[in-house]
Amino acid sequence: MDAKANPSDEAQGLRLVRAFLTLPPEKRAEVIAFVEDLVRTHVRPDDGREVSRDR
């Protein structure tokens, strides 16, 4: 299997982090808010899990 044709999850994650870090601060804040909203909508109240607000 060609590594370039099927990149690993780790390589994709590193590319995502690199792309995030190249964003200006206001765009990073938008991305963070978007992801927090996604997490909130996908976490069921009966899971016993909460989204941490600690930073």
Short mmCIF file of N, CA and C in Angstrom, two decimals:
data_model
loop_
_atom_site.label_atom_id
_atom_site.label_comp_id
_atom_site.label_asym_id
_atom_site.label_seq_id
_atom_site.Cartn_x
_atom_site.Cartn_y
_atom_site.Cartn_z
N MET A 1 0.84 -1.17 0.00
CA MET A 1 0.00 0.00 0.00
C MET A 1 0.89 1.24 0.00
N ASP A 2 0.56 2.22 -0.80
CA ASP A 2 1.31 3.46 -0.88
C ASP A 2 0.90 4.39 0.27
N ALA A 3 1.89 4.86 1.04
CA ALA A 3 1.59 5.72 2.18
C ALA A 3 1.00 7.05 1.72
N LYS A 4 1.37 7.52 0.55
CA LYS A 4 0.83 8.80 0.05
C LYS A 4 -0.64 8.65 -0.34
N ALA A 5 -1.03 7.50 -0.83
CA ALA A 5 -2.40 7.28 -1.26
C ALA A 5 -3.34 7.07 -0.08
N ASN A 6 -2.82 6.54 1.02
CA ASN A 6 -3.65 6.24 2.19
C ASN A 6 -2.94 6.75 3.45
N PRO A 7 -2.99 8.06 3.69
CA PRO A 7 -2.27 8.60 4.85
C PRO A 7 -2.84 8.09 6.16
N SER A 8 -1.98 7.98 7.14
CA SER A 8 -2.41 7.49 8.45
C SER A 8 -3.23 8.54 9.17
N ASP A 9 -3.95 8.09 10.17
CA ASP A 9 -4.73 9.01 10.99
C ASP A 9 -3.83 10.04 11.67
N GLU A 10 -2.64 9.60 12.09
CA GLU A 10 -1.71 10.50 12.76
C GLU A 10 -1.27 11.62 11.82
N ALA A 11 -0.94 11.27 10.58
CA ALA A 11 -0.51 12.27 9.61
C ALA A 11 -1.64 13.24 9.29
N GLN A 12 -2.84 12.73 9.16
CA GLN A 12 -3.99 13.60 8.90
C GLN A 12 -4.23 14.53 10.09
N GLY A 13 -4.09 14.01 11.29
CA GLY A 13 -4.26 14.83 12.49
C GLY A 13 -3.22 15.94 12.57
N LEU A 14 -1.98 15.62 12.24
CA LEU A 14 -0.93 16.63 12.25
C LEU A 14 -1.19 17.72 11.21
N ARG A 15 -1.67 17.32 10.05
CA ARG A 15 -2.01 18.32 9.02
C ARG A 15 -3.14 19.23 9.50
N LEU A 16 -4.12 18.65 10.16
CA LEU A 16 -5.25 19.42 10.68
C LEU A 16 -4.77 20.42 11.74
N VAL A 17 -3.91 19.97 12.65
CA VAL A 17 -3.37 20.86 13.68
C VAL A 17 -2.55 21.98 13.04
N ARG A 18 -1.72 21.64 12.08
CA ARG A 18 -0.91 22.65 11.40
C ARG A 18 -1.80 23.68 10.71
N ALA A 19 -2.85 23.23 10.04
CA ALA A 19 -3.76 24.15 9.36
C ALA A 19 -4.47 25.04 10.38
N PHE A 20 -4.88 24.47 11.51
CA PHE A 20 -5.53 25.24 12.55
C PHE A 20 -4.61 26.33 13.08
N LEU A 21 -3.35 25.97 13.32
CA LEU A 21 -2.40 26.93 13.88
C LEU A 21 -2.04 28.05 12.91
N THR A 22 -2.24 27.84 11.63
CA THR A 22 -1.94 28.90 10.66
C THR A 22 -3.08 29.89 10.52
N LEU A 23 -4.23 29.58 11.13
CA LEU A 23 -5.37 30.50 11.07
C LEU A 23 -5.11 31.71 11.96
N PRO A 24 -5.69 32.86 11.57
CA PRO A 24 -5.61 34.02 12.48
C PRO A 24 -6.43 33.75 13.74
N PRO A 25 -6.11 34.42 14.84
CA PRO A 25 -6.78 34.15 16.12
C PRO A 25 -8.31 34.19 16.06
N GLU A 26 -8.88 35.13 15.32
CA GLU A 26 -10.35 35.21 15.27
C GLU A 26 -10.96 34.00 14.56
N LYS A 27 -10.27 33.46 13.57
CA LYS A 27 -10.76 32.27 12.88
C LYS A 27 -10.60 31.04 13.77
N ARG A 28 -9.52 30.98 14.54
CA ARG A 28 -9.34 29.87 15.49
C ARG A 28 -10.49 29.85 16.48
N ALA A 29 -10.88 31.04 16.97
CA ALA A 29 -11.99 31.12 17.93
C ALA A 29 -13.28 30.61 17.29
N GLU A 30 -13.49 30.92 16.01
CA GLU A 30 -14.69 30.42 15.32
C GLU A 30 -14.67 28.90 15.22
N VAL A 31 -13.50 28.34 14.91
CA VAL A 31 -13.38 26.88 14.80
C VAL A 31 -13.65 26.23 16.15
N ILE A 32 -13.08 26.78 17.20
CA ILE A 32 -13.27 26.22 18.54
C ILE A 32 -14.75 26.26 18.93
N ALA A 33 -15.40 27.39 18.68
CA ALA A 33 -16.83 27.51 19.00
C ALA A 33 -17.65 26.50 18.20
N PHE A 34 -17.31 26.31 16.93
CA PHE A 34 -18.02 25.36 16.08
C PHE A 34 -17.88 23.94 16.63
N VAL A 35 -16.67 23.56 16.98
CA VAL A 35 -16.43 22.21 17.50
C VAL A 35 -17.12 22.01 18.84
N GLU A 36 -17.10 23.03 19.70
CA GLU A 36 -17.81 22.92 20.98
C GLU A 36 -19.30 22.72 20.77
N ASP A 37 -19.87 23.43 19.80
CA ASP A 37 -21.29 23.24 19.49
C ASP A 37 -21.57 21.83 18.98
N LEU A 38 -20.68 21.32 18.14
CA LEU A 38 -20.85 19.94 17.65
C LEU A 38 -20.82 18.95 18.80
N VAL A 39 -19.88 19.12 19.69
CA VAL A 39 -19.76 18.20 20.84
C VAL A 39 -21.02 18.27 21.69
N ARG A 40 -21.49 19.49 21.95
CA ARG A 40 -22.69 19.66 22.77
C ARG A 40 -23.89 18.96 22.16
N THR A 41 -24.03 19.03 20.84
CA THR A 41 -25.19 18.42 20.20
C THR A 41 -25.08 16.91 20.12
N HIS A 42 -23.86 16.37 20.21
CA HIS A 42 -23.69 14.93 20.08
C HIS A 42 -23.54 14.21 21.41
N VAL A 43 -23.38 14.94 22.50
CA VAL A 43 -23.27 14.31 23.81
C VAL A 43 -24.67 14.24 24.40
N ARG A 44 -25.09 13.02 24.68
CA ARG A 44 -26.42 12.83 25.27
C ARG A 44 -26.37 13.15 26.75
N PRO A 45 -27.43 13.77 27.27
CA PRO A 45 -27.45 14.13 28.70
C PRO A 45 -27.31 12.92 29.62
N ASP A 46 -27.75 11.74 29.20
CA ASP A 46 -27.67 10.57 30.07
C ASP A 46 -26.32 9.86 29.98
N ASP A 47 -25.37 10.40 29.20
CA ASP A 47 -24.04 9.82 29.11
C ASP A 47 -23.24 10.01 30.40
N GLY A 48 -23.59 11.04 31.14
CA GLY A 48 -22.81 11.35 32.32
C GLY A 48 -21.54 12.09 31.99
N ARG A 49 -21.37 12.45 30.74
CA ARG A 49 -20.19 13.19 30.32
C ARG A 49 -20.57 14.66 30.17
N GLU A 50 -19.61 15.50 30.50
CA GLU A 50 -19.82 16.93 30.33
C GLU A 50 -18.65 17.49 29.55
N VAL A 51 -18.92 18.55 28.79
CA VAL A 51 -17.86 19.23 28.08
C VAL A 51 -17.16 20.14 29.07
N SER A 52 -15.87 19.96 29.21
CA SER A 52 -15.10 20.75 30.17
C SER A 52 -14.86 22.15 29.62
N ARG A 53 -15.02 23.12 30.47
CA ARG A 53 -14.77 24.51 30.11
C ARG A 53 -13.39 24.95 30.60
N ASP A 54 -12.62 24.05 31.23
CA ASP A 54 -11.29 24.41 31.75
C ASP A 54 -10.36 24.66 30.60
N ARG A 55 -9.58 25.70 30.73
CA ARG A 55 -8.61 26.03 29.67
C ARG A 55 -7.28 26.29 30.29
#
